[in-house]
Amino acid sequence: TETLNEIREDWPTDLIIIYVTVGKNDDITDLPVLEEMSRVEEALDYNKTDYGENDSISYILSISSIIKEINNATGGNYSIPDKEKTDLILSQLAGSEELERLIKDTDGDGTNDSAVIMMGMPRNANQTEVLDRTEDAVKNTAICSMTVTGQPAIMKAVQERTFMEFMKVVPLMFIFTAIVLFFFHRTLKLVVIALLPMLYAILVTFGFLGMVKDYVVIAPQIILVAPLLFAFGIGDALYISNRFAEEKTENIRKRTISSVKFVQKAIFLTSITTALGFASLMIGTLKPLFTIGFALAIGIMACWIISVTLVPCLIILLKYKKRYELKSWKGFGKVPINNRKKILAVTLIFLIISLGVCLPNIRTSADYYLMAPQDEPSVIKMQEYSQRFDAGQPGMMLVRADVTSYNTLATIEYIEEMIKRSAPHTKTLSVVGVMKMMKVNATVATEMLLGIIEEYNITLPDFI
């Protein structure tokens, strides 16, 4: 984490990838395609000297940006040159291993039909705003088909889908719970008494998170707080209301006071121990887990406070009276007493099976992209990019040395070779790779030099 933070001080680690495809009759290296890619890049990275301070794009790496860099370095400007010079540059880039990270012939027909545009964002960039701008930019293409992907795009899609699914699940949670409560109590009053405090506690908890949003990291997983609070908190209201129904005193106020006194210590102890258990998540260094633990600890105690204060009020206002009781529940209490040895034996068997058979099968490694919604375009294209370009989530290695030194560059090249040997499917890209990709032979160098001389009317000495 410390190394990553050090890297993020000077280099962008959040990478947006635009996956580019063309039709069967087109090639990524065709001049109109390169120009269209360039127009998208210029619309997003409109300030080349601010390193992302104004446009939130630190750099762009693509076949079109490399051609523009070479054109700029050989007497032209930072743009796609004419077809003759573009073909000249492409002829020198052809066959480069580094170039295969940017363009690909995916169907083996001899034409490059896919490409990627990689864009780095600075640490303080508003990722949502950049992604929205990128989505708008890729919509206005006529030749290419462009899809925004990469980790920021996938995280945005996951976050949006999570909240969409949450909005579908929460109403169902309340509806099914209401049906169960009505089935066992046969009165809508109990449904209101049990559910209203929980809804209030959930809203209060999320409202409190909104107040402290500048001090905590609110990740999409925070929505798990709502169903967990609902599950843990609804019991408090049921304990109080059921105890109220069991009281024999006719006076409603006395029955309410007695029922609260009877269960108050028990529900307080269960609430405080549960809150402390979730508060233990705050000890770790993962900020999203800290927020979840913090929200659950606050929310569970809020459920207890609201239950012991609001439930008695609702009982009195609604004049709650239990109308129905399942007779079979009375006999259920005798089952564990009459079958204690059998129950202990079955429990022991399940424990042995869990420890000996099931527990060793638990694995912590997981493909997090498979956890994302598989019908999202950004996820589909990321998987396609990973398969066709043998690429995926980038890793980084920090080199602390003089990168202008030949020995440093040679060491970087050696490390890249070692990575390729030990992990054949891992692709590396560094300043060394870019230098190799931009190789220019003597013939091309001469042609470019003569072009510069002619363009600027340079007079050469007689002895040349």
Short mmCIF file of C-alpha atoms in Angstrom, two decimals:
data_model
loop_
_atom_site.label_atom_id
_atom_site.label_comp_id
_atom_site.label_asym_id
_atom_site.label_seq_id
_atom_site.Cartn_x
_atom_site.Cartn_y
_atom_site.Cartn_z
CA THR A 1 0.00 0.00 0.00
CA GLU A 2 2.83 2.40 0.84
CA THR A 3 4.53 1.70 -2.50
CA LEU A 4 1.25 2.17 -4.36
CA ASN A 5 0.66 5.50 -2.65
CA GLU A 6 4.20 6.55 -3.56
CA ILE A 7 3.55 5.63 -7.19
CA ARG A 8 0.25 7.50 -7.20
CA GLU A 9 2.00 10.68 -6.11
CA ASP A 10 3.71 10.94 -9.51
CA TRP A 11 2.00 8.48 -11.84
CA PRO A 12 -1.65 7.75 -12.54
CA THR A 13 -2.71 4.24 -11.55
CA ASP A 14 -6.39 4.50 -12.52
CA LEU A 15 -6.60 3.40 -16.14
CA ILE A 16 -9.55 3.89 -18.48
CA ILE A 17 -9.47 1.65 -21.55
CA ILE A 18 -11.39 2.41 -24.72
CA TYR A 19 -11.80 -0.81 -26.69
CA VAL A 20 -11.89 -0.02 -30.41
CA THR A 21 -13.14 -2.32 -33.17
CA VAL A 22 -13.67 -1.81 -36.91
CA GLY A 23 -15.61 -3.60 -39.63
CA LYS A 24 -14.30 -6.42 -41.80
CA ASN A 25 -13.35 -4.07 -44.64
CA ASP A 26 -11.39 -1.69 -42.41
CA ASP A 27 -8.05 -1.81 -40.63
CA ILE A 28 -7.12 -0.03 -37.42
CA THR A 29 -4.11 1.45 -39.22
CA ASP A 30 -6.23 3.01 -41.98
CA LEU A 31 -5.83 6.79 -42.01
CA PRO A 32 -9.56 7.58 -41.41
CA VAL A 33 -9.63 5.20 -38.43
CA LEU A 34 -6.49 6.72 -36.92
CA GLU A 35 -7.90 10.21 -37.41
CA GLU A 36 -11.15 9.25 -35.68
CA MET A 37 -9.23 7.76 -32.75
CA SER A 38 -7.19 10.95 -32.61
CA ARG A 39 -10.32 13.13 -32.52
CA VAL A 40 -11.63 11.21 -29.52
CA GLU A 41 -8.28 11.52 -27.77
CA GLU A 42 -8.06 15.25 -28.45
CA ALA A 43 -11.59 15.79 -27.13
CA LEU A 44 -10.66 14.12 -23.84
CA ASP A 45 -7.03 15.17 -23.37
CA TYR A 46 -7.36 18.69 -24.70
CA ASN A 47 -4.47 20.05 -22.62
CA LYS A 48 -1.23 18.16 -23.22
CA THR A 49 0.88 20.14 -20.76
CA ASP A 50 -1.21 20.12 -17.57
CA TYR A 51 -0.66 16.41 -16.75
CA GLY A 52 -4.34 16.02 -15.99
CA GLU A 53 -4.79 19.08 -13.80
CA ASN A 54 -7.47 20.63 -16.03
CA ASP A 55 -8.78 17.79 -18.22
CA SER A 56 -8.22 14.95 -15.68
CA ILE A 57 -6.25 12.93 -18.26
CA SER A 58 -2.55 12.52 -17.47
CA TYR A 59 -1.58 10.62 -20.60
CA ILE A 60 -2.99 8.65 -23.52
CA LEU A 61 -1.31 5.59 -25.02
CA SER A 62 -2.57 4.21 -28.32
CA ILE A 63 -1.41 3.56 -31.85
CA SER A 64 -2.63 7.00 -32.91
CA SER A 65 -0.90 8.79 -30.02
CA ILE A 66 2.39 7.03 -30.83
CA ILE A 67 2.14 8.04 -34.48
CA LYS A 68 1.47 11.64 -33.40
CA GLU A 69 4.45 11.58 -31.04
CA ILE A 70 6.77 10.31 -33.78
CA ASN A 71 5.38 12.83 -36.24
CA ASN A 72 5.95 15.61 -33.72
CA ALA A 73 9.50 14.43 -33.04
CA THR A 74 10.42 14.32 -36.72
CA GLY A 75 9.52 17.80 -37.83
CA GLY A 76 5.74 17.62 -37.95
CA ASN A 77 3.17 18.65 -35.38
CA TYR A 78 1.26 16.58 -32.84
CA SER A 79 -1.27 15.14 -35.28
CA ILE A 80 -1.81 12.24 -37.63
CA PRO A 81 0.32 13.03 -40.72
CA ASP A 82 -0.58 12.34 -44.34
CA LYS A 83 -0.92 8.78 -45.60
CA GLU A 84 2.63 8.56 -46.95
CA LYS A 85 4.28 9.52 -43.69
CA THR A 86 1.79 7.49 -41.63
CA ASP A 87 2.59 4.38 -43.67
CA LEU A 88 6.29 5.13 -43.24
CA ILE A 89 5.93 5.27 -39.46
CA LEU A 90 3.75 2.15 -39.37
CA SER A 91 6.29 0.22 -41.43
CA GLN A 92 8.85 0.80 -38.69
CA LEU A 93 6.44 -0.03 -35.89
CA ALA A 94 5.33 -3.26 -37.58
CA GLY A 95 6.35 -6.45 -35.81
CA SER A 96 7.02 -4.71 -32.53
CA GLU A 97 6.00 -6.80 -29.53
CA GLU A 98 5.02 -3.64 -27.69
CA LEU A 99 2.72 -2.62 -30.55
CA GLU A 100 0.73 -5.85 -30.11
CA ARG A 101 -0.44 -4.49 -26.77
CA LEU A 102 -2.25 -1.70 -28.64
CA ILE A 103 -3.57 -3.26 -31.88
CA LYS A 104 -4.53 -6.83 -32.72
CA ASP A 105 -5.62 -9.05 -35.58
CA THR A 106 -8.13 -11.10 -33.59
CA ASP A 107 -9.50 -13.31 -36.40
CA GLY A 108 -6.25 -14.03 -38.27
CA ASP A 109 -7.33 -12.51 -41.59
CA GLY A 110 -4.28 -10.26 -41.85
CA THR A 111 -5.98 -7.01 -40.84
CA ASN A 112 -5.86 -5.34 -37.45
CA ASP A 113 -9.49 -5.20 -36.35
CA SER A 114 -9.12 -4.26 -32.66
CA ALA A 115 -7.22 -1.65 -30.70
CA VAL A 116 -7.15 -0.04 -27.28
CA ILE A 117 -6.79 3.54 -26.13
CA MET A 118 -5.34 3.68 -22.61
CA MET A 119 -5.92 6.82 -20.56
CA GLY A 120 -4.40 7.48 -17.17
CA MET A 121 -6.21 9.63 -14.61
CA PRO A 122 -4.45 11.57 -11.84
CA ARG A 123 -5.09 10.67 -8.22
CA ASN A 124 -7.50 13.52 -7.47
CA ALA A 125 -9.55 13.18 -10.67
CA ASN A 126 -13.32 12.97 -10.54
CA GLN A 127 -13.62 9.53 -12.09
CA THR A 128 -17.38 9.71 -12.59
CA GLU A 129 -17.06 12.99 -14.51
CA VAL A 130 -14.21 11.63 -16.67
CA LEU A 131 -16.14 8.44 -17.44
CA ASP A 132 -19.21 10.44 -18.41
CA ARG A 133 -17.11 12.62 -20.75
CA THR A 134 -15.53 9.53 -22.25
CA GLU A 135 -18.92 7.88 -22.82
CA ASP A 136 -20.12 11.00 -24.61
CA ALA A 137 -16.97 11.18 -26.76
CA VAL A 138 -17.15 7.58 -28.01
CA LYS A 139 -20.80 7.98 -29.03
CA ASN A 140 -19.88 10.37 -31.82
CA THR A 141 -17.82 7.94 -33.91
CA ALA A 142 -18.73 7.04 -37.49
CA ILE A 143 -16.11 4.46 -38.49
CA CYS A 144 -15.07 2.76 -35.24
CA SER A 145 -17.06 1.09 -32.53
CA MET A 146 -15.73 2.19 -29.14
CA THR A 147 -16.59 0.85 -25.69
CA VAL A 148 -15.36 2.30 -22.41
CA THR A 149 -13.95 -0.31 -20.05
CA GLY A 150 -11.17 -0.73 -17.49
CA GLN A 151 -11.35 -0.91 -13.72
CA PRO A 152 -12.93 2.55 -13.13
CA ALA A 153 -15.66 1.86 -15.70
CA ILE A 154 -16.38 -1.58 -14.25
CA MET A 155 -16.48 -0.21 -10.70
CA LYS A 156 -18.92 2.47 -11.83
CA ALA A 157 -21.09 -0.15 -13.52
CA VAL A 158 -20.99 -2.37 -10.43
CA GLN A 159 -21.93 0.55 -8.19
CA GLU A 160 -24.85 1.59 -10.38
CA ARG A 161 -26.08 -1.99 -10.77
CA THR A 162 -25.73 -2.61 -7.04
CA PHE A 163 -28.01 0.27 -6.19
CA MET A 164 -30.48 -0.79 -8.90
CA GLU A 165 -30.62 -4.33 -7.50
CA PHE A 166 -30.88 -2.93 -4.00
CA MET A 167 -33.94 -0.90 -4.94
CA LYS A 168 -35.54 -4.11 -6.24
CA VAL A 169 -34.67 -6.23 -3.21
CA VAL A 170 -35.60 -3.89 -0.35
CA PRO A 171 -39.33 -3.66 -1.18
CA LEU A 172 -39.45 -7.45 -1.51
CA MET A 173 -37.72 -7.76 1.87
CA PHE A 174 -40.39 -5.67 3.55
CA ILE A 175 -43.25 -7.37 1.68
CA PHE A 176 -42.18 -10.94 2.50
CA THR A 177 -41.47 -10.04 6.12
CA ALA A 178 -44.88 -8.40 6.40
CA ILE A 179 -46.54 -11.54 5.02
CA VAL A 180 -44.76 -13.77 7.54
CA LEU A 181 -45.61 -11.46 10.45
CA PHE A 182 -49.24 -11.30 9.41
CA PHE A 183 -49.40 -15.09 9.06
CA PHE A 184 -48.21 -15.67 12.63
CA HIS A 185 -50.11 -12.79 14.28
CA ARG A 186 -53.12 -12.24 11.99
CA THR A 187 -53.12 -8.49 12.54
CA LEU A 188 -51.69 -5.62 10.53
CA LYS A 189 -51.00 -3.70 13.72
CA LEU A 190 -48.07 -5.99 14.55
CA VAL A 191 -46.72 -5.53 11.01
CA VAL A 192 -46.63 -1.76 11.53
CA ILE A 193 -45.16 -2.08 15.04
CA ALA A 194 -42.34 -4.34 13.82
CA LEU A 195 -41.47 -2.74 10.47
CA LEU A 196 -41.87 0.98 11.08
CA PRO A 197 -39.06 1.26 13.70
CA MET A 198 -36.71 -0.74 11.44
CA LEU A 199 -37.39 1.47 8.45
CA TYR A 200 -36.83 4.53 10.62
CA ALA A 201 -33.56 3.11 12.03
CA ILE A 202 -32.23 2.30 8.54
CA LEU A 203 -33.01 5.81 7.29
CA VAL A 204 -31.39 7.37 10.37
CA THR A 205 -28.25 5.24 9.89
CA PHE A 206 -27.82 6.19 6.24
CA GLY A 207 -28.57 9.81 7.09
CA PHE A 208 -25.78 9.73 9.65
CA LEU A 209 -23.42 8.25 7.04
CA GLY A 210 -24.32 11.16 4.79
CA MET A 211 -23.31 13.57 7.55
CA VAL A 212 -19.85 11.98 7.94
CA LYS A 213 -19.27 11.21 4.24
CA ASP A 214 -16.16 13.40 4.16
CA TYR A 215 -14.49 11.28 6.84
CA VAL A 216 -15.31 7.74 5.67
CA VAL A 217 -15.02 5.81 2.41
CA ILE A 218 -18.50 4.87 1.20
CA ALA A 219 -18.19 1.87 -1.14
CA PRO A 220 -21.06 0.11 -2.97
CA GLN A 221 -20.99 -2.64 -0.31
CA ILE A 222 -22.47 -0.15 2.15
CA ILE A 223 -25.95 -1.13 0.98
CA LEU A 224 -25.46 -4.45 2.81
CA VAL A 225 -26.03 -2.44 5.97
CA ALA A 226 -29.78 -2.13 5.26
CA PRO A 227 -30.74 -5.85 5.15
CA LEU A 228 -28.36 -6.63 8.03
CA LEU A 229 -29.90 -3.94 10.22
CA PHE A 230 -33.33 -5.19 9.25
CA ALA A 231 -32.43 -8.77 10.20
CA PHE A 232 -30.78 -7.89 13.52
CA GLY A 233 -33.10 -5.09 14.57
CA ILE A 234 -36.57 -6.49 13.91
CA GLY A 235 -36.20 -8.94 16.78
CA ASP A 236 -36.20 -6.13 19.37
CA ALA A 237 -39.64 -4.93 18.29
CA LEU A 238 -41.00 -8.48 18.22
CA TYR A 239 -39.67 -9.28 21.71
CA ILE A 240 -41.37 -6.23 23.20
CA SER A 241 -44.68 -6.70 21.36
CA ASN A 242 -44.89 -10.44 22.11
CA ARG A 243 -44.09 -9.88 25.77
CA PHE A 244 -46.80 -7.21 25.83
CA ALA A 245 -49.30 -9.77 24.50
CA GLU A 246 -48.32 -12.25 27.24
CA GLU A 247 -48.85 -9.78 30.08
CA LYS A 248 -52.08 -10.42 32.03
CA THR A 249 -52.62 -6.89 33.33
CA GLU A 250 -55.59 -5.15 31.72
CA ASN A 251 -54.10 -1.66 31.98
CA ILE A 252 -52.33 -1.01 28.65
CA ARG A 253 -49.82 1.45 30.09
CA LYS A 254 -48.78 -0.94 32.87
CA ARG A 255 -48.54 -3.84 30.41
CA THR A 256 -46.35 -1.76 28.13
CA ILE A 257 -44.02 -0.65 30.94
CA SER A 258 -43.80 -4.20 32.29
CA SER A 259 -43.05 -5.71 28.87
CA VAL A 260 -40.25 -3.21 28.19
CA LYS A 261 -38.70 -3.78 31.63
CA PHE A 262 -38.86 -7.54 31.20
CA VAL A 263 -36.93 -7.71 27.89
CA GLN A 264 -34.89 -4.50 28.04
CA LYS A 265 -31.74 -6.02 29.53
CA ALA A 266 -31.81 -8.99 27.16
CA ILE A 267 -32.23 -6.97 23.97
CA PHE A 268 -29.66 -4.42 25.16
CA LEU A 269 -27.06 -7.15 25.73
CA THR A 270 -27.74 -8.75 22.35
CA SER A 271 -27.58 -5.36 20.64
CA ILE A 272 -24.37 -4.20 22.31
CA THR A 273 -22.57 -7.52 21.73
CA THR A 274 -23.66 -7.59 18.08
CA ALA A 275 -22.59 -3.96 17.63
CA LEU A 276 -19.19 -4.68 19.19
CA GLY A 277 -18.77 -7.68 16.90
CA PHE A 278 -19.31 -5.57 13.80
CA ALA A 279 -17.26 -2.72 15.26
CA SER A 280 -14.25 -5.07 15.15
CA LEU A 281 -14.24 -4.50 11.38
CA MET A 282 -13.06 -0.97 12.13
CA ILE A 283 -9.71 -2.25 13.42
CA GLY A 284 -8.39 -3.28 9.99
CA THR A 285 -6.77 -1.03 7.39
CA LEU A 286 -9.39 -1.57 4.67
CA LYS A 287 -11.44 1.62 4.64
CA PRO A 288 -14.63 0.14 3.07
CA LEU A 289 -14.70 -2.52 5.81
CA PHE A 290 -14.19 0.20 8.40
CA THR A 291 -17.23 2.05 7.06
CA ILE A 292 -19.40 -1.08 7.04
CA GLY A 293 -18.39 -1.94 10.61
CA PHE A 294 -18.97 1.65 11.72
CA ALA A 295 -22.38 1.84 10.04
CA LEU A 296 -23.54 -1.50 11.46
CA ALA A 297 -22.36 -0.66 14.97
CA ILE A 298 -24.16 2.69 14.89
CA GLY A 299 -27.21 1.22 13.16
CA ILE A 300 -27.70 -1.69 15.56
CA MET A 301 -27.59 0.59 18.58
CA ALA A 302 -29.98 2.94 16.77
CA CYS A 303 -32.32 -0.03 16.27
CA TRP A 304 -32.23 -0.75 20.01
CA ILE A 305 -32.87 2.88 21.01
CA ILE A 306 -35.69 3.30 18.49
CA SER A 307 -37.25 -0.04 19.44
CA VAL A 308 -37.43 0.65 23.20
CA THR A 309 -38.80 4.15 22.58
CA LEU A 310 -40.98 3.91 19.47
CA VAL A 311 -42.45 0.40 19.85
CA PRO A 312 -44.22 1.14 23.19
CA CYS A 313 -45.70 4.29 21.63
CA LEU A 314 -47.03 2.32 18.66
CA ILE A 315 -48.44 -0.40 20.91
CA ILE A 316 -50.44 2.16 22.89
CA LEU A 317 -51.53 4.20 19.87
CA LEU A 318 -52.64 1.18 17.84
CA LYS A 319 -54.09 -0.63 20.88
CA TYR A 320 -52.30 -3.79 19.85
CA LYS A 321 -53.77 -7.12 20.96
CA LYS A 322 -52.54 -10.54 19.90
CA ARG A 323 -55.39 -12.35 18.15
CA TYR A 324 -53.85 -15.63 17.06
CA GLU A 325 -51.35 -18.12 18.38
CA LEU A 326 -50.13 -21.36 16.84
CA LYS A 327 -50.88 -24.15 19.29
CA SER A 328 -48.06 -26.31 17.91
CA TRP A 329 -45.46 -23.86 19.26
CA LYS A 330 -46.26 -24.93 22.83
CA GLY A 331 -45.24 -28.51 22.10
CA PHE A 332 -42.14 -27.49 20.20
CA GLY A 333 -40.32 -26.55 23.41
CA LYS A 334 -40.42 -30.17 24.57
CA VAL A 335 -38.53 -31.45 21.51
CA PRO A 336 -34.97 -30.48 22.60
CA ILE A 337 -35.62 -31.69 26.15
CA ASN A 338 -36.92 -35.11 25.10
CA ASN A 339 -34.30 -35.63 22.37
CA ARG A 340 -31.22 -33.98 23.82
CA LYS A 341 -28.83 -36.88 23.11
CA LYS A 342 -30.00 -37.26 19.52
CA ILE A 343 -29.69 -33.53 18.89
CA LEU A 344 -26.16 -33.45 20.34
CA ALA A 345 -25.16 -36.45 18.18
CA VAL A 346 -26.51 -34.85 14.99
CA THR A 347 -24.79 -31.58 15.89
CA LEU A 348 -21.47 -33.39 16.39
CA ILE A 349 -21.80 -35.19 13.04
CA PHE A 350 -22.41 -31.93 11.19
CA LEU A 351 -19.44 -30.36 13.00
CA ILE A 352 -17.12 -33.18 11.93
CA ILE A 353 -18.34 -32.98 8.32
CA SER A 354 -17.89 -29.20 8.27
CA LEU A 355 -14.36 -29.28 9.72
CA GLY A 356 -13.11 -32.36 7.88
CA VAL A 357 -14.78 -32.13 4.47
CA CYS A 358 -16.25 -28.68 3.78
CA LEU A 359 -13.78 -26.30 5.46
CA PRO A 360 -10.71 -27.36 3.36
CA ASN A 361 -12.68 -26.53 0.19
CA ILE A 362 -12.88 -22.84 1.07
CA ARG A 363 -10.66 -20.74 -1.20
CA THR A 364 -9.96 -17.03 -0.85
CA SER A 365 -8.82 -16.48 -4.45
CA ALA A 366 -11.53 -15.25 -6.81
CA ASP A 367 -11.95 -13.66 -10.22
CA TYR A 368 -13.44 -10.33 -9.26
CA TYR A 369 -14.43 -9.59 -12.84
CA LEU A 370 -16.73 -12.63 -12.71
CA MET A 371 -18.44 -11.04 -9.70
CA ALA A 372 -19.38 -8.04 -11.83
CA PRO A 373 -22.66 -8.12 -13.82
CA GLN A 374 -21.81 -10.13 -16.92
CA ASP A 375 -24.25 -8.28 -19.18
CA GLU A 376 -22.59 -4.89 -18.70
CA PRO A 377 -20.83 -3.69 -21.90
CA SER A 378 -17.74 -2.59 -19.92
CA VAL A 379 -17.41 -6.07 -18.36
CA ILE A 380 -17.97 -7.85 -21.68
CA LYS A 381 -15.32 -5.76 -23.44
CA MET A 382 -12.88 -6.13 -20.54
CA GLN A 383 -13.12 -9.91 -20.79
CA GLU A 384 -12.75 -9.68 -24.57
CA TYR A 385 -9.72 -7.42 -24.16
CA SER A 386 -8.18 -9.79 -21.61
CA GLN A 387 -8.62 -12.81 -23.88
CA ARG A 388 -7.55 -11.25 -27.18
CA PHE A 389 -4.73 -9.06 -25.94
CA ASP A 390 -3.56 -11.39 -23.14
CA ALA A 391 -3.97 -8.46 -20.79
CA GLY A 392 -6.07 -7.42 -17.84
CA GLN A 393 -5.62 -5.64 -14.55
CA PRO A 394 -2.28 -3.79 -14.61
CA GLY A 395 0.37 -4.28 -11.95
CA MET A 396 3.20 -1.82 -11.34
CA MET A 397 6.84 -1.98 -10.35
CA LEU A 398 8.54 1.14 -8.99
CA VAL A 399 12.13 1.73 -10.15
CA ARG A 400 14.09 4.13 -7.94
CA ALA A 401 17.05 5.08 -10.12
CA ASP A 402 18.25 7.46 -12.80
CA VAL A 403 16.13 6.31 -15.74
CA THR A 404 18.29 8.29 -18.16
CA SER A 405 21.23 6.04 -17.32
CA TYR A 406 22.05 3.24 -19.75
CA ASN A 407 22.67 0.80 -16.88
CA THR A 408 19.22 1.52 -15.45
CA LEU A 409 17.54 0.99 -18.82
CA ALA A 410 19.49 -2.25 -19.30
CA THR A 411 18.39 -3.45 -15.86
CA ILE A 412 14.75 -2.66 -16.65
CA GLU A 413 15.07 -4.62 -19.89
CA TYR A 414 16.58 -7.57 -17.97
CA ILE A 415 13.73 -7.51 -15.42
CA GLU A 416 11.18 -7.50 -18.24
CA GLU A 417 12.85 -10.56 -19.77
CA MET A 418 12.74 -12.36 -16.42
CA ILE A 419 9.03 -11.56 -16.07
CA LYS A 420 8.34 -12.92 -19.55
CA ARG A 421 10.14 -16.17 -18.74
CA SER A 422 8.53 -16.73 -15.35
CA ALA A 423 5.04 -15.55 -16.38
CA PRO A 424 4.64 -16.05 -20.15
CA HIS A 425 1.13 -14.55 -20.26
CA THR A 426 2.19 -11.38 -18.45
CA LYS A 427 2.91 -8.41 -20.70
CA THR A 428 5.29 -5.65 -19.65
CA LEU A 429 5.43 -2.05 -20.78
CA SER A 430 8.02 0.50 -19.71
CA VAL A 431 10.11 3.33 -21.09
CA VAL A 432 12.36 0.65 -22.58
CA GLY A 433 9.45 -0.91 -24.45
CA VAL A 434 8.36 2.47 -25.82
CA MET A 435 11.92 3.17 -26.99
CA LYS A 436 12.03 -0.18 -28.77
CA MET A 437 8.64 0.42 -30.35
CA MET A 438 9.80 3.73 -31.79
CA LYS A 439 12.85 2.30 -33.53
CA VAL A 440 13.78 3.98 -36.81
CA ASN A 441 16.31 2.50 -39.23
CA ALA A 442 18.90 4.45 -41.18
CA THR A 443 16.89 4.67 -44.41
CA VAL A 444 13.78 6.03 -42.72
CA ALA A 445 15.86 8.36 -40.56
CA THR A 446 17.48 9.74 -43.71
CA GLU A 447 14.13 10.23 -45.43
CA MET A 448 12.68 12.00 -42.39
CA LEU A 449 15.79 14.15 -42.03
CA LEU A 450 15.70 15.16 -45.70
CA GLY A 451 12.02 16.03 -45.30
CA ILE A 452 12.84 18.32 -42.39
CA ILE A 453 15.68 19.95 -44.33
CA GLU A 454 13.42 20.59 -47.31
CA GLU A 455 10.52 21.86 -45.17
CA TYR A 456 12.65 24.40 -43.29
CA ASN A 457 14.91 25.32 -46.29
CA ILE A 458 18.08 24.39 -44.43
CA THR A 459 21.30 25.00 -46.42
CA LEU A 460 23.87 22.24 -45.91
CA PRO A 461 27.66 22.77 -46.07
CA ASP A 462 29.40 21.78 -49.31
CA PHE A 463 31.27 18.85 -47.79
CA ILE A 464 28.04 16.94 -46.92
#
